[in-house]
């Protein structure tokens, strides 16, 4: 590990003698370990200099991805405790609605996915928020594959009604739905656009706490604004 760290510090490569000296290893030991690391793909040797290999780069990439995901998970947990609601993070990727992270607690449980979130995007705030960020062609493509269907008495009735609602949605304004996906539950979703990715952070509340929905949504918006700099890179998990 010390050899790998030492090699990583030399962008233009380093010879075995230098690496042995920097890591405090005897030269024969350093040579043996370097050969092993090259054989396993963690290092590569070119004209007597050692560089990080593909295996080390994959390891580094996985570690960076875990760190980015950890940033999002920690943020959601913080907002969950601060606001006292379940918090969700979702993206629209490759034509699908994907809920990537949920942070809830026994006192504030997440909404049960009783109908596939991907197929019922028209009915919940997460899906409506993501669809509102797409262009007209993207929305119609999604609805061709997942047509509107009523799953509660409050669900939007048809594609035309949904498209009109999405068109009226403020570009970066929150989306709220009341018992459209699950009876007794209300949700709000806040759009987040980084690059070309349509993303959203969302919350849910039981219907008897309806008076909290607007204030809780505004609080989440403010918190996202404070952390947006660090989240901008991390939300590509």
PDB file of N, CA, C and O in Angstrom, residues 73-138:
ATOM      1  N   UNK A  73     -25.919  10.226   1.000  1.00  0.00           N
ATOM      2  CA  UNK A  73     -26.556   9.499   2.101  1.00  0.00           C
ATOM      3  C   UNK A  73     -26.517  10.329   3.378  1.00  0.00           C
ATOM      4  O   UNK A  73     -27.521  10.435   4.108  1.00  0.00           O
ATOM      5  N   UNK A  74     -25.362  10.930   3.653  1.00  0.00           N
ATOM      6  CA  UNK A  74     -25.232  11.752   4.863  1.00  0.00           C
ATOM      7  C   UNK A  74     -26.146  12.967   4.803  1.00  0.00           C
ATOM      8  O   UNK A  74     -26.743  13.357   5.816  1.00  0.00           O
ATOM      9  N   UNK A  75     -26.250  13.590   3.631  1.00  0.00           N
ATOM     10  CA  UNK A  75     -27.109  14.764   3.487  1.00  0.00           C
ATOM     11  C   UNK A  75     -28.571  14.389   3.728  1.00  0.00           C
ATOM     12  O   UNK A  75     -29.296  15.089   4.446  1.00  0.00           O
ATOM     13  N   UNK A  76     -29.014  13.279   3.140  1.00  0.00           N
ATOM     14  CA  UNK A  76     -30.397  12.855   3.321  1.00  0.00           C
ATOM     15  C   UNK A  76     -30.697  12.541   4.784  1.00  0.00           C
ATOM     16  O   UNK A  76     -31.766  12.893   5.303  1.00  0.00           O
ATOM     17  N   UNK A  77     -29.766  11.876   5.455  1.00  0.00           N
ATOM     18  CA  UNK A  77     -29.967  11.547   6.869  1.00  0.00           C
ATOM     19  C   UNK A  77     -30.047  12.820   7.715  1.00  0.00           C
ATOM     20  O   UNK A  77     -30.858  12.906   8.657  1.00  0.00           O
ATOM     21  N   UNK A  78     -29.215  13.804   7.391  1.00  0.00           N
ATOM     22  CA  UNK A  78     -29.245  15.076   8.114  1.00  0.00           C
ATOM     23  C   UNK A  78     -30.595  15.766   7.941  1.00  0.00           C
ATOM     24  O   UNK A  78     -31.209  16.231   8.912  1.00  0.00           O
ATOM     25  N   UNK A  79     -31.093  15.824   6.698  1.00  0.00           N
ATOM     26  CA  UNK A  79     -32.376  16.473   6.446  1.00  0.00           C
ATOM     27  C   UNK A  79     -33.521  15.685   7.066  1.00  0.00           C
ATOM     28  O   UNK A  79     -34.493  16.273   7.545  1.00  0.00           O
ATOM     29  N   UNK A  80     -33.421  14.371   7.044  1.00  0.00           N
ATOM     30  CA  UNK A  80     -34.448  13.532   7.680  1.00  0.00           C
ATOM     31  C   UNK A  80     -34.617  13.905   9.146  1.00  0.00           C
ATOM     32  O   UNK A  80     -35.732  14.105   9.642  1.00  0.00           O
ATOM     33  N   UNK A  81     -33.486  14.020   9.849  1.00  0.00           N
ATOM     34  CA  UNK A  81     -33.540  14.335  11.281  1.00  0.00           C
ATOM     35  C   UNK A  81     -33.913  15.794  11.532  1.00  0.00           C
ATOM     36  O   UNK A  81     -34.634  16.106  12.491  1.00  0.00           O
ATOM     37  N   UNK A  82     -33.433  16.677  10.681  1.00  0.00           N
ATOM     38  CA  UNK A  82     -33.682  18.104  10.872  1.00  0.00           C
ATOM     39  C   UNK A  82     -35.149  18.462  10.630  1.00  0.00           C
ATOM     40  O   UNK A  82     -35.763  19.201  11.418  1.00  0.00           O
ATOM     41  N   UNK A  83     -35.721  17.919   9.550  1.00  0.00           N
ATOM     42  CA  UNK A  83     -37.085  18.278   9.166  1.00  0.00           C
ATOM     43  C   UNK A  83     -38.104  17.316   9.768  1.00  0.00           C
ATOM     44  O   UNK A  83     -39.280  17.652   9.930  1.00  0.00           O
ATOM     45  N   UNK A  84     -37.661  16.101  10.091  1.00  0.00           N
ATOM     46  CA  UNK A  84     -38.570  15.113  10.666  1.00  0.00           C
ATOM     47  C   UNK A  84     -39.456  14.443   9.641  1.00  0.00           C
ATOM     48  O   UNK A  84     -40.639  14.181   9.882  1.00  0.00           O
ATOM     49  N   UNK A  85     -38.867  14.159   8.456  1.00  0.00           N
ATOM     50  CA  UNK A  85     -39.609  13.514   7.366  1.00  0.00           C
ATOM     51  C   UNK A  85     -38.696  12.527   6.649  1.00  0.00           C
ATOM     52  O   UNK A  85     -37.474  12.678   6.698  1.00  0.00           O
ATOM     53  N   UNK A  86     -39.249  11.543   5.966  1.00  0.00           N
ATOM     54  CA  UNK A  86     -38.419  10.714   5.096  1.00  0.00           C
ATOM     55  C   UNK A  86     -37.948  11.565   3.910  1.00  0.00           C
ATOM     56  O   UNK A  86     -38.691  12.419   3.424  1.00  0.00           O
ATOM     57  N   UNK A  87     -36.717  11.310   3.449  1.00  0.00           N
ATOM     58  CA  UNK A  87     -36.162  12.076   2.330  1.00  0.00           C
ATOM     59  C   UNK A  87     -35.704  11.085   1.255  1.00  0.00           C
ATOM     60  O   UNK A  87     -35.106  10.050   1.557  1.00  0.00           O
ATOM     61  N   UNK A  88     -36.000  11.431   0.005  1.00  0.00           N
ATOM     62  CA  UNK A  88     -35.715  10.552  -1.128  1.00  0.00           C
ATOM     63  C   UNK A  88     -34.834  11.286  -2.138  1.00  0.00           C
ATOM     64  O   UNK A  88     -34.936  12.497  -2.303  1.00  0.00           O
ATOM     65  N   UNK A  89     -33.989  10.522  -2.830  1.00  0.00           N
ATOM     66  CA  UNK A  89     -33.222  11.069  -3.945  1.00  0.00           C
ATOM     67  C   UNK A  89     -33.455  10.186  -5.155  1.00  0.00           C
ATOM     68  O   UNK A  89     -33.347   8.956  -5.078  1.00  0.00           O
ATOM     69  N   UNK A  90     -33.794  10.800  -6.289  1.00  0.00           N
ATOM     70  CA  UNK A  90     -34.087  10.027  -7.495  1.00  0.00           C
ATOM     71  C   UNK A  90     -33.550  10.739  -8.724  1.00  0.00           C
ATOM     72  O   UNK A  90     -33.345  11.957  -8.720  1.00  0.00           O
ATOM     73  N   UNK A  91     -33.336   9.958  -9.782  1.00  0.00           N
ATOM     74  CA  UNK A  91     -32.884  10.485 -11.071  1.00  0.00           C
ATOM     75  C   UNK A  91     -33.680   9.840 -12.194  1.00  0.00           C
ATOM     76  O   UNK A  91     -34.261   8.756 -12.030  1.00  0.00           O
ATOM     77  N   UNK A  92     -33.696  10.531 -13.327  1.00  0.00           N
ATOM     78  CA  UNK A  92     -34.247   9.948 -14.549  1.00  0.00           C
ATOM     79  C   UNK A  92     -33.062   9.538 -15.406  1.00  0.00           C
ATOM     80  O   UNK A  92     -32.314  10.386 -15.912  1.00  0.00           O
ATOM     81  N   UNK A  93     -32.847   8.213 -15.540  1.00  0.00           N
ATOM     82  CA  UNK A  93     -31.669   7.709 -16.240  1.00  0.00           C
ATOM     83  C   UNK A  93     -32.076   6.646 -17.249  1.00  0.00           C
ATOM     84  O   UNK A  93     -32.809   5.721 -16.916  1.00  0.00           O
ATOM     85  N   UNK A  94     -31.595   6.811 -18.467  1.00  0.00           N
ATOM     86  CA  UNK A  94     -31.857   5.834 -19.527  1.00  0.00           C
ATOM     87  C   UNK A  94     -33.351   5.553 -19.674  1.00  0.00           C
ATOM     88  O   UNK A  94     -33.772   4.409 -19.864  1.00  0.00           O
ATOM     89  N   UNK A  95     -34.149   6.609 -19.571  1.00  0.00           N
ATOM     90  CA  UNK A  95     -35.577   6.466 -19.783  1.00  0.00           C
ATOM     91  C   UNK A  95     -36.345   5.886 -18.625  1.00  0.00           C
ATOM     92  O   UNK A  95     -37.514   5.510 -18.779  1.00  0.00           O
ATOM     93  N   UNK A  96     -35.716   5.807 -17.465  1.00  0.00           N
ATOM     94  CA  UNK A  96     -36.379   5.200 -16.309  1.00  0.00           C
ATOM     95  C   UNK A  96     -36.277   6.101 -15.081  1.00  0.00           C
ATOM     96  O   UNK A  96     -35.278   6.799 -14.876  1.00  0.00           O
ATOM     97  N   UNK A  97     -37.307   6.055 -14.242  1.00  0.00           N
ATOM     98  CA  UNK A  97     -37.293   6.725 -12.943  1.00  0.00           C
ATOM     99  C   UNK A  97     -36.617   5.792 -11.955  1.00  0.00           C
ATOM    100  O   UNK A  97     -37.060   4.653 -11.767  1.00  0.00           O
ATOM    101  N   UNK A  98     -35.546   6.258 -11.333  1.00  0.00           N
ATOM    102  CA  UNK A  98     -34.802   5.429 -10.392  1.00  0.00           C
ATOM    103  C   UNK A  98     -34.689   6.141  -9.051  1.00  0.00           C
ATOM    104  O   UNK A  98     -34.084   7.216  -8.966  1.00  0.00           O
ATOM    105  N   UNK A  99     -35.277   5.555  -8.024  1.00  0.00           N
ATOM    106  CA  UNK A  99     -35.104   6.057  -6.667  1.00  0.00           C
ATOM    107  C   UNK A  99     -33.802   5.462  -6.151  1.00  0.00           C
ATOM    108  O   UNK A  99     -33.702   4.255  -5.917  1.00  0.00           O
ATOM    109  N   UNK A 100     -32.791   6.302  -5.985  1.00  0.00           N
ATOM    110  CA  UNK A 100     -31.440   5.831  -5.703  1.00  0.00           C
ATOM    111  C   UNK A 100     -31.119   5.780  -4.220  1.00  0.00           C
ATOM    112  O   UNK A 100     -30.219   5.059  -3.809  1.00  0.00           O
ATOM    113  N   UNK A 101     -31.822   6.554  -3.427  1.00  0.00           N
ATOM    114  CA  UNK A 101     -31.509   6.584  -1.996  1.00  0.00           C
ATOM    115  C   UNK A 101     -32.738   7.049  -1.225  1.00  0.00           C
ATOM    116  O   UNK A 101     -33.432   7.973  -1.651  1.00  0.00           O
ATOM    117  N   UNK A 102     -33.007   6.393  -0.101  1.00  0.00           N
ATOM    118  CA  UNK A 102     -34.113   6.764   0.782  1.00  0.00           C
ATOM    119  C   UNK A 102     -33.588   6.788   2.206  1.00  0.00           C
ATOM    120  O   UNK A 102     -32.886   5.872   2.638  1.00  0.00           O
ATOM    121  N   UNK A 103     -33.921   7.853   2.931  1.00  0.00           N
ATOM    122  CA  UNK A 103     -33.521   7.949   4.337  1.00  0.00           C
ATOM    123  C   UNK A 103     -34.778   8.168   5.169  1.00  0.00           C
ATOM    124  O   UNK A 103     -35.436   9.205   5.062  1.00  0.00           O
ATOM    125  N   UNK A 104     -35.127   7.168   5.978  1.00  0.00           N
ATOM    126  CA  UNK A 104     -36.302   7.290   6.836  1.00  0.00           C
ATOM    127  C   UNK A 104     -35.976   6.794   8.238  1.00  0.00           C
ATOM    128  O   UNK A 104     -34.809   6.485   8.549  1.00  0.00           O
ATOM    129  N   UNK A 105     -36.958   6.715   9.090  1.00  0.00           N
ATOM    130  CA  UNK A 105     -36.770   6.271  10.467  1.00  0.00           C
ATOM    131  C   UNK A 105     -38.044   5.585  10.921  1.00  0.00           C
ATOM    132  O   UNK A 105     -39.098   5.740  10.284  1.00  0.00           O
ATOM    133  N   UNK A 106     -37.991   4.831  12.020  1.00  0.00           N
ATOM    134  CA  UNK A 106     -39.218   4.193  12.518  1.00  0.00           C
ATOM    135  C   UNK A 106     -40.331   5.200  12.798  1.00  0.00           C
ATOM    136  O   UNK A 106     -41.519   4.907  12.564  1.00  0.00           O
ATOM    137  N   UNK A 107     -39.957   6.389  13.271  1.00  0.00           N
ATOM    138  CA  UNK A 107     -40.967   7.411  13.571  1.00  0.00           C
ATOM    139  C   UNK A 107     -41.526   8.046  12.310  1.00  0.00           C
ATOM    140  O   UNK A 107     -42.676   8.507  12.287  1.00  0.00           O
ATOM    141  N   UNK A 108     -40.711   8.073  11.245  1.00  0.00           N
ATOM    142  CA  UNK A 108     -41.119   8.684   9.983  1.00  0.00           C
ATOM    143  C   UNK A 108     -40.767   7.745   8.833  1.00  0.00           C
ATOM    144  O   UNK A 108     -39.780   7.956   8.122  1.00  0.00           O
ATOM    145  N   UNK A 109     -41.549   6.685   8.655  1.00  0.00           N
ATOM    146  CA  UNK A 109     -41.219   5.688   7.622  1.00  0.00           C
ATOM    147  C   UNK A 109     -41.474   6.195   6.219  1.00  0.00           C
ATOM    148  O   UNK A 109     -42.324   7.072   5.994  1.00  0.00           O
ATOM    149  N   UNK A 110     -40.724   5.654   5.271  1.00  0.00           N
ATOM    150  CA  UNK A 110     -40.902   6.005   3.866  1.00  0.00           C
ATOM    151  C   UNK A 110     -42.197   5.407   3.329  1.00  0.00           C
ATOM    152  O   UNK A 110     -42.766   4.472   3.902  1.00  0.00           O
ATOM    153  N   UNK A 111     -42.649   5.942   2.218  1.00  0.00           N
ATOM    154  CA  UNK A 111     -43.840   5.413   1.556  1.00  0.00           C
ATOM    155  C   UNK A 111     -43.540   4.016   1.033  1.00  0.00           C
ATOM    156  O   UNK A 111     -42.503   3.783   0.410  1.00  0.00           O
ATOM    157  N   UNK A 112     -44.432   3.083   1.269  1.00  0.00           N
ATOM    158  CA  UNK A 112     -44.247   1.727   0.764  1.00  0.00           C
ATOM    159  C   UNK A 112     -44.480   1.703  -0.740  1.00  0.00           C
ATOM    160  O   UNK A 112     -45.474   2.242  -1.243  1.00  0.00           O
ATOM    161  N   UNK A 113     -43.560   1.094  -1.469  1.00  0.00           N
ATOM    162  CA  UNK A 113     -43.677   1.004  -2.926  1.00  0.00           C
ATOM    163  C   UNK A 113     -44.645  -0.122  -3.279  1.00  0.00           C
ATOM    164  O   UNK A 113     -44.255  -1.209  -3.689  1.00  0.00           O
ATOM    165  N   UNK A 114     -45.906   0.160  -3.174  1.00  0.00           N
ATOM    166  CA  UNK A 114     -46.913  -0.869  -3.434  1.00  0.00           C
ATOM    167  C   UNK A 114     -47.204  -1.005  -4.934  1.00  0.00           C
ATOM    168  O   UNK A 114     -47.688  -2.037  -5.394  1.00  0.00           O
ATOM    169  N   UNK A 115     -46.921   0.062  -5.695  1.00  0.00           N
ATOM    170  CA  UNK A 115     -47.000   0.011  -7.155  1.00  0.00           C
ATOM    171  C   UNK A 115     -45.662   0.526  -7.678  1.00  0.00           C
ATOM    172  O   UNK A 115     -45.161   1.537  -7.197  1.00  0.00           O
ATOM    173  N   UNK A 116     -45.081  -0.160  -8.636  1.00  0.00           N
ATOM    174  CA  UNK A 116     -43.734   0.133  -9.126  1.00  0.00           C
ATOM    175  C   UNK A 116     -43.560   1.632  -9.407  1.00  0.00           C
ATOM    176  O   UNK A 116     -44.278   2.210 -10.217  1.00  0.00           O
ATOM    177  N   UNK A 117     -42.588   2.261  -8.717  1.00  0.00           N
ATOM    178  CA  UNK A 117     -42.342   3.689  -8.905  1.00  0.00           C
ATOM    179  C   UNK A 117     -42.045   4.031 -10.364  1.00  0.00           C
ATOM    180  O   UNK A 117     -42.413   5.097 -10.848  1.00  0.00           O
ATOM    181  N   UNK A 118     -41.351   3.131 -11.073  1.00  0.00           N
ATOM    182  CA  UNK A 118     -40.991   3.414 -12.464  1.00  0.00           C
ATOM    183  C   UNK A 118     -42.218   3.490 -13.351  1.00  0.00           C
ATOM    184  O   UNK A 118     -42.266   4.275 -14.298  1.00  0.00           O
ATOM    185  N   UNK A 119     -43.218   2.663 -13.067  1.00  0.00           N
ATOM    186  CA  UNK A 119     -44.402   2.579 -13.925  1.00  0.00           C
ATOM    187  C   UNK A 119     -45.473   3.586 -13.533  1.00  0.00           C
ATOM    188  O   UNK A 119     -46.437   3.781 -14.276  1.00  0.00           O
ATOM    189  N   UNK A 120     -45.325   4.228 -12.381  1.00  0.00           N
ATOM    190  CA  UNK A 120     -46.377   5.126 -11.875  1.00  0.00           C
ATOM    191  C   UNK A 120     -45.838   6.536 -11.650  1.00  0.00           C
ATOM    192  O   UNK A 120     -46.271   7.235 -10.739  1.00  0.00           O
ATOM    193  N   UNK A 121     -44.899   6.957 -12.499  1.00  0.00           N
ATOM    194  CA  UNK A 121     -44.312   8.283 -12.340  1.00  0.00           C
ATOM    195  C   UNK A 121     -45.342   9.399 -12.416  1.00  0.00           C
ATOM    196  O   UNK A 121     -45.154  10.470 -11.833  1.00  0.00           O
ATOM    197  N   UNK A 122     -46.438   9.158 -13.141  1.00  0.00           N
ATOM    198  CA  UNK A 122     -47.489  10.165 -13.258  1.00  0.00           C
ATOM    199  C   UNK A 122     -48.218  10.412 -11.939  1.00  0.00           C
ATOM    200  O   UNK A 122     -48.867  11.441 -11.765  1.00  0.00           O
ATOM    201  N   UNK A 123     -48.070   9.482 -11.001  1.00  0.00           N
ATOM    202  CA  UNK A 123     -48.887   9.532  -9.788  1.00  0.00           C
ATOM    203  C   UNK A 123     -48.149  10.055  -8.565  1.00  0.00           C
ATOM    204  O   UNK A 123     -48.800  10.424  -7.581  1.00  0.00           O
ATOM    205  N   UNK A 124     -46.837  10.079  -8.584  1.00  0.00           N
ATOM    206  CA  UNK A 124     -46.131  10.548  -7.385  1.00  0.00           C
ATOM    207  C   UNK A 124     -45.280  11.770  -7.710  1.00  0.00           C
ATOM    208  O   UNK A 124     -44.917  12.016  -8.866  1.00  0.00           O
ATOM    209  N   UNK A 125     -44.948  12.533  -6.670  1.00  0.00           N
ATOM    210  CA  UNK A 125     -44.238  13.804  -6.860  1.00  0.00           C
ATOM    211  C   UNK A 125     -42.863  13.590  -7.475  1.00  0.00           C
ATOM    212  O   UNK A 125     -42.408  14.402  -8.282  1.00  0.00           O
ATOM    213  N   UNK A 126     -42.188  12.510  -7.090  1.00  0.00           N
ATOM    214  CA  UNK A 126     -40.864  12.236  -7.652  1.00  0.00           C
ATOM    215  C   UNK A 126     -40.954  12.110  -9.169  1.00  0.00           C
ATOM    216  O   UNK A 126     -40.204  12.741  -9.918  1.00  0.00           O
ATOM    217  N   UNK A 127     -41.874  11.280  -9.646  1.00  0.00           N
ATOM    218  CA  UNK A 127     -42.014  11.076 -11.078  1.00  0.00           C
ATOM    219  C   UNK A 127     -42.452  12.336 -11.796  1.00  0.00           C
ATOM    220  O   UNK A 127     -41.918  12.676 -12.857  1.00  0.00           O
ATOM    221  N   UNK A 128     -43.426  13.039 -11.239  1.00  0.00           N
ATOM    222  CA  UNK A 128     -43.899  14.266 -11.872  1.00  0.00           C
ATOM    223  C   UNK A 128     -42.790  15.301 -11.954  1.00  0.00           C
ATOM    224  O   UNK A 128     -42.649  16.005 -12.963  1.00  0.00           O
ATOM    225  N   UNK A 129     -41.973  15.394 -10.921  1.00  0.00           N
ATOM    226  CA  UNK A 129     -40.873  16.354 -10.911  1.00  0.00           C
ATOM    227  C   UNK A 129     -39.832  16.006 -11.964  1.00  0.00           C
ATOM    228  O   UNK A 129     -39.331  16.885 -12.667  1.00  0.00           O
ATOM    229  N   UNK A 130     -39.516  14.732 -12.103  1.00  0.00           N
ATOM    230  CA  UNK A 130     -38.543  14.317 -13.109  1.00  0.00           C
ATOM    231  C   UNK A 130     -39.091  14.501 -14.525  1.00  0.00           C
ATOM    232  O   UNK A 130     -38.396  14.982 -15.419  1.00  0.00           O
ATOM    233  N   UNK A 131     -40.346  14.145 -14.728  1.00  0.00           N
ATOM    234  CA  UNK A 131     -40.944  14.301 -16.053  1.00  0.00           C
ATOM    235  C   UNK A 131     -41.047  15.770 -16.442  1.00  0.00           C
ATOM    236  O   UNK A 131     -40.912  16.122 -17.622  1.00  0.00           O
ATOM    237  N   UNK A 132     -41.263  16.632 -15.463  1.00  0.00           N
ATOM    238  CA  UNK A 132     -41.358  18.068 -15.745  1.00  0.00           C
ATOM    239  C   UNK A 132     -40.033  18.628 -16.247  1.00  0.00           C
ATOM    240  O   UNK A 132     -40.009  19.657 -16.927  1.00  0.00           O
ATOM    241  N   UNK A 133     -38.930  17.950 -15.929  1.00  0.00           N
ATOM    242  CA  UNK A 133     -37.613  18.415 -16.374  1.00  0.00           C
ATOM    243  C   UNK A 133     -37.249  17.933 -17.772  1.00  0.00           C
ATOM    244  O   UNK A 133     -36.264  18.385 -18.349  1.00  0.00           O
ATOM    245  N   UNK A 134     -38.050  17.013 -18.321  1.00  0.00           N
ATOM    246  CA  UNK A 134     -37.789  16.501 -19.668  1.00  0.00           C
ATOM    247  C   UNK A 134     -38.407  17.415 -20.712  1.00  0.00           C
ATOM    248  O   UNK A 134     -39.291  18.223 -20.420  1.00  0.00           O
ATOM    249  N   UNK A 135     -37.956  17.271 -21.951  1.00  0.00           N
ATOM    250  CA  UNK A 135     -38.616  17.992 -23.033  1.00  0.00           C
ATOM    251  C   UNK A 135     -39.882  17.237 -23.436  1.00  0.00           C
ATOM    252  O   UNK A 135     -40.167  16.134 -22.935  1.00  0.00           O
ATOM    253  N   UNK A 136     -40.663  17.831 -24.333  1.00  0.00           N
ATOM    254  CA  UNK A 136     -41.950  17.242 -24.702  1.00  0.00           C
ATOM    255  C   UNK A 136     -41.783  15.842 -25.287  1.00  0.00           C
ATOM    256  O   UNK A 136     -42.551  14.929 -24.972  1.00  0.00           O
ATOM    257  N   UNK A 137     -40.740  15.661 -26.106  1.00  0.00           N
ATOM    258  CA  UNK A 137     -40.510  14.345 -26.711  1.00  0.00           C
ATOM    259  C   UNK A 137     -40.189  13.305 -25.639  1.00  0.00           C
ATOM    260  O   UNK A 137     -40.675  12.171 -25.698  1.00  0.00           O
ATOM    261  N   UNK A 138     -39.378  13.700 -24.646  1.00  0.00           N
ATOM    262  CA  UNK A 138     -39.025  12.781 -23.578  1.00  0.00           C
ATOM    263  C   UNK A 138     -40.230  12.381 -22.745  1.00  0.00           C
ATOM    264  O   UNK A 138     -40.376  11.214 -22.352  1.00  0.00           O
TER     265      UNK A 138
END
